């Protein structure tokens, strides 16, 4: 995989470290990934601010702190094998995962966003990503079970299909809730799922179904 570094991305990584992100591998991935490639050119001047930005279709590119926080929570499961991402969006979170996991399986319900994300990942020479246009609520059963699952939009309740696609010891990091949302981590132990609430967050809803 090609390593792409920009001064702005390095400064962003330093800001995130100052805000409490301590995982050095996550910070390195942030520093290597040019976030301006994942937003519209008119918003490129805001790309390295620690804020969410619109990407069209009613979706957003997540705040860099949240991207780093959720990724670090996944890695605390001590697995860098196969990760399932629900909500490809701009592809920025996908790119961070691709630098840290052996393989990324990413599901996106909006075809236009998926197409753009695929082009950006190819531009960065990140080829360890499989993409599917589909309903994120259903996960990707044929590719599972997964060592890790990350969800980048908020369902009102945790989709049971995602829990069932976790491998033994696997971790699911997901925002949950409607009006009030919390970032939650689930860990599988046999047929039991232990959860921990991390912090209050704000995501777009995880909408069932898929768009052409």
Short mmCIF file of C-alpha atoms in Angstrom, two decimals:
data_model
loop_
_atom_site.label_atom_id
_atom_site.label_comp_id
_atom_site.label_asym_id
_atom_site.label_seq_id
_atom_site.Cartn_x
_atom_site.Cartn_y
_atom_site.Cartn_z
CA UNK A 1 0.00 0.00 0.00
CA UNK A 2 1.32 3.41 -0.89
CA UNK A 3 2.03 5.73 2.01
CA UNK A 4 0.67 9.20 1.38
CA UNK A 5 1.64 11.89 3.84
CA UNK A 6 0.64 15.53 3.99
CA UNK A 7 1.64 18.12 6.54
CA UNK A 8 -2.02 18.88 7.22
CA UNK A 9 -2.81 15.24 7.97
CA UNK A 10 0.16 15.03 10.31
CA UNK A 11 -1.01 18.14 12.16
CA UNK A 12 -4.50 16.63 12.42
CA UNK A 13 -3.01 13.49 13.98
CA UNK A 14 -1.17 15.66 16.51
CA UNK A 15 -4.42 17.44 17.40
CA UNK A 16 -6.17 14.11 17.95
CA UNK A 17 -3.35 12.94 20.17
CA UNK A 18 -3.79 16.09 22.25
CA UNK A 19 -7.50 15.25 22.54
CA UNK A 20 -6.77 11.85 24.01
CA UNK A 21 -6.22 9.44 21.11
CA UNK A 22 -3.24 7.39 22.28
CA UNK A 23 -3.09 4.46 19.84
CA UNK A 24 0.05 5.16 17.79
CA UNK A 25 -1.06 2.96 14.87
CA UNK A 26 -4.34 4.88 14.56
CA UNK A 27 -2.53 8.22 14.71
CA UNK A 28 -0.11 7.02 12.02
CA UNK A 29 -3.02 6.00 9.77
CA UNK A 30 -4.60 9.45 10.23
CA UNK A 31 -1.29 11.12 9.38
CA UNK A 32 -0.96 9.03 6.21
CA UNK A 33 -4.45 9.66 4.86
CA UNK A 34 -5.23 12.90 2.96
CA UNK A 35 -8.74 13.71 4.22
CA UNK A 36 -9.24 16.45 1.61
CA UNK A 37 -9.57 13.74 -1.05
CA UNK A 38 -12.75 12.52 0.68
CA UNK A 39 -14.71 15.77 0.62
CA UNK A 40 -16.00 18.01 -2.15
CA UNK A 41 -13.36 20.48 -3.46
CA UNK A 42 -15.39 23.42 -2.13
CA UNK A 43 -14.94 22.03 1.40
CA UNK A 44 -11.29 21.03 1.05
CA UNK A 45 -10.18 24.00 3.17
CA UNK A 46 -12.13 22.48 6.09
CA UNK A 47 -10.89 18.92 5.58
CA UNK A 48 -8.34 18.96 8.40
CA UNK A 49 -10.60 20.56 10.98
CA UNK A 50 -11.89 18.22 13.67
CA UNK A 51 -15.46 18.39 12.41
CA UNK A 52 -17.98 16.36 10.43
CA UNK A 53 -18.69 17.59 6.89
CA UNK A 54 -21.49 16.93 4.38
CA UNK A 55 -20.71 14.56 1.51
CA UNK A 56 -24.08 14.67 -0.27
CA UNK A 57 -27.06 12.29 -0.24
CA UNK A 58 -27.84 13.48 3.30
CA UNK A 59 -24.65 11.83 4.61
CA UNK A 60 -21.52 13.14 6.34
CA UNK A 61 -17.85 12.33 6.71
CA UNK A 62 -17.40 11.74 10.43
CA UNK A 63 -15.43 13.97 12.76
CA UNK A 64 -11.77 12.79 12.72
CA UNK A 65 -11.80 12.32 16.50
CA UNK A 66 -14.74 9.89 16.20
CA UNK A 67 -13.06 8.02 13.34
CA UNK A 68 -9.91 7.62 15.43
CA UNK A 69 -11.83 6.77 18.62
CA UNK A 70 -13.94 4.07 17.02
CA UNK A 71 -10.94 2.57 15.23
CA UNK A 72 -8.93 2.47 18.46
CA UNK A 73 -11.84 0.73 20.23
CA UNK A 74 -11.84 -1.95 17.53
CA UNK A 75 -8.11 -2.51 17.90
CA UNK A 76 -8.48 -2.97 21.66
CA UNK A 77 -9.97 -6.32 20.74
CA UNK A 78 -6.41 -7.36 19.81
CA UNK A 79 -7.43 -8.37 16.30
CA UNK A 80 -6.29 -6.90 13.00
CA UNK A 81 -7.89 -9.58 10.81
CA UNK A 82 -11.08 -8.99 8.84
CA UNK A 83 -13.32 -6.04 9.68
CA UNK A 84 -16.85 -5.34 8.45
CA UNK A 85 -17.72 -1.67 7.96
CA UNK A 86 -21.38 -0.69 7.73
CA UNK A 87 -21.67 2.61 5.88
CA UNK A 88 -18.79 3.23 3.44
CA UNK A 89 -19.83 6.85 2.98
CA UNK A 90 -16.95 8.94 1.66
CA UNK A 91 -14.49 6.07 2.19
CA UNK A 92 -12.35 7.95 4.73
CA UNK A 93 -13.05 5.57 7.62
CA UNK A 94 -12.56 2.71 5.15
CA UNK A 95 -9.11 4.03 4.25
CA UNK A 96 -8.08 4.24 7.91
CA UNK A 97 -9.26 0.66 8.47
CA UNK A 98 -7.45 -0.57 5.35
CA UNK A 99 -4.15 0.63 6.80
CA UNK A 100 -4.72 -1.26 10.05
CA UNK A 101 -6.62 -4.46 9.20
CA UNK A 102 -5.77 -7.35 6.92
CA UNK A 103 -9.00 -7.00 4.99
CA UNK A 104 -11.98 -4.62 5.04
CA UNK A 105 -15.49 -5.59 3.89
CA UNK A 106 -17.57 -2.43 3.48
CA UNK A 107 -21.33 -2.16 2.84
CA UNK A 108 -22.98 1.00 1.50
CA UNK A 109 -26.65 1.48 0.64
CA UNK A 110 -26.13 4.47 -1.69
CA UNK A 111 -24.56 3.41 -4.98
CA UNK A 112 -23.21 6.86 -5.90
CA UNK A 113 -21.28 7.15 -2.62
CA UNK A 114 -19.89 3.65 -3.01
CA UNK A 115 -18.61 4.43 -6.50
CA UNK A 116 -16.84 7.59 -5.34
CA UNK A 117 -15.31 5.84 -2.32
CA UNK A 118 -13.98 3.00 -4.48
CA UNK A 119 -12.28 5.49 -6.79
CA UNK A 120 -10.64 7.30 -3.87
CA UNK A 121 -9.31 4.09 -2.31
CA UNK A 122 -7.82 3.05 -5.65
CA UNK A 123 -6.19 6.46 -5.90
CA UNK A 124 -4.49 5.78 -2.55
CA UNK A 125 -3.45 2.27 -3.65
CA UNK A 126 -5.56 0.64 -0.93
CA UNK A 127 -6.67 -2.64 -2.46
CA UNK A 128 -7.47 -4.80 0.58
CA UNK A 129 -11.11 -3.67 0.54
CA UNK A 130 -14.19 -5.53 -0.71
CA UNK A 131 -17.30 -3.44 -1.32
CA UNK A 132 -20.97 -4.33 -1.44
CA UNK A 133 -24.02 -2.25 -2.37
CA UNK A 134 -26.62 -3.41 0.11
CA UNK A 135 -28.58 -3.06 3.31
CA UNK A 136 -26.24 -2.44 6.24
CA UNK A 137 -28.79 -3.80 8.70
CA UNK A 138 -28.15 -7.23 7.20
CA UNK A 139 -24.35 -7.05 7.30
CA UNK A 140 -22.52 -9.34 4.87
CA UNK A 141 -23.26 -12.92 5.98
CA UNK A 142 -21.37 -14.67 3.19
CA UNK A 143 -18.13 -12.93 4.20
CA UNK A 144 -18.49 -13.54 7.94
CA UNK A 145 -17.84 -14.20 10.67
CA UNK A 146 -15.83 -11.03 11.30
CA UNK A 147 -13.17 -10.29 13.89
CA UNK A 148 -14.46 -6.72 14.12
CA UNK A 149 -17.50 -4.75 12.96
CA UNK A 150 -17.81 -0.96 12.85
CA UNK A 151 -21.03 0.91 12.09
CA UNK A 152 -20.85 4.55 10.94
CA UNK A 153 -24.54 5.43 11.25
CA UNK A 154 -26.89 5.03 14.18
CA UNK A 155 -29.70 2.45 14.35
CA UNK A 156 -32.38 2.88 17.00
CA UNK A 157 -31.53 -0.64 18.21
CA UNK A 158 -28.57 -2.90 17.51
CA UNK A 159 -29.18 -5.06 14.41
CA UNK A 160 -29.15 -8.68 15.55
CA UNK A 161 -27.70 -9.77 12.21
CA UNK A 162 -24.51 -7.86 13.01
CA UNK A 163 -24.10 -9.44 16.43
CA UNK A 164 -24.50 -12.88 14.90
CA UNK A 165 -21.79 -12.14 12.33
CA UNK A 166 -19.17 -11.51 15.04
CA UNK A 167 -16.58 -14.22 15.54
CA UNK A 168 -15.79 -15.57 19.01
CA UNK A 169 -14.15 -12.73 20.93
CA UNK A 170 -15.07 -10.30 18.16
CA UNK A 171 -15.96 -6.64 18.75
CA UNK A 172 -18.78 -4.47 17.41
CA UNK A 173 -18.39 -0.70 17.73
CA UNK A 174 -21.68 1.08 17.01
CA UNK A 175 -23.57 4.30 17.78
CA UNK A 176 -27.05 3.46 19.08
CA UNK A 177 -30.15 5.58 19.62
CA UNK A 178 -32.52 8.03 17.96
CA UNK A 179 -32.79 11.42 19.69
CA UNK A 180 -29.96 10.57 22.09
CA UNK A 181 -27.14 8.37 20.85
CA UNK A 182 -24.36 6.58 22.66
CA UNK A 183 -21.24 4.94 21.26
CA UNK A 184 -21.32 1.31 22.42
CA UNK A 185 -18.91 -1.62 22.23
CA UNK A 186 -20.14 -5.22 22.14
CA UNK A 187 -17.83 -8.19 22.63
CA UNK A 188 -18.88 -11.74 21.85
CA UNK A 189 -18.20 -14.58 24.26
CA UNK A 190 -19.81 -17.75 22.91
CA UNK A 191 -23.51 -16.84 22.57
CA UNK A 192 -23.32 -13.93 24.99
CA UNK A 193 -22.67 -10.30 24.10
CA UNK A 194 -21.17 -8.00 26.70
CA UNK A 195 -21.66 -4.28 26.10
CA UNK A 196 -20.04 -1.09 27.32
CA UNK A 197 -21.22 2.48 26.73
CA UNK A 198 -18.34 4.79 25.80
CA UNK A 199 -19.57 8.33 25.17
CA UNK A 200 -22.39 10.44 23.74
CA UNK A 201 -22.22 10.86 19.94
CA UNK A 202 -24.24 12.20 17.03
CA UNK A 203 -24.56 10.25 13.76
CA UNK A 204 -26.95 10.18 10.83
CA UNK A 205 -29.53 7.35 11.14
CA UNK A 206 -28.76 3.86 9.87
CA UNK A 207 -31.53 3.50 7.30
CA UNK A 208 -32.64 -0.02 6.31
CA UNK A 209 -32.78 -1.06 2.66
CA UNK A 210 -30.65 0.08 -0.27
CA UNK A 211 -30.82 2.76 -2.95
CA UNK A 212 -30.02 2.28 -6.63
#
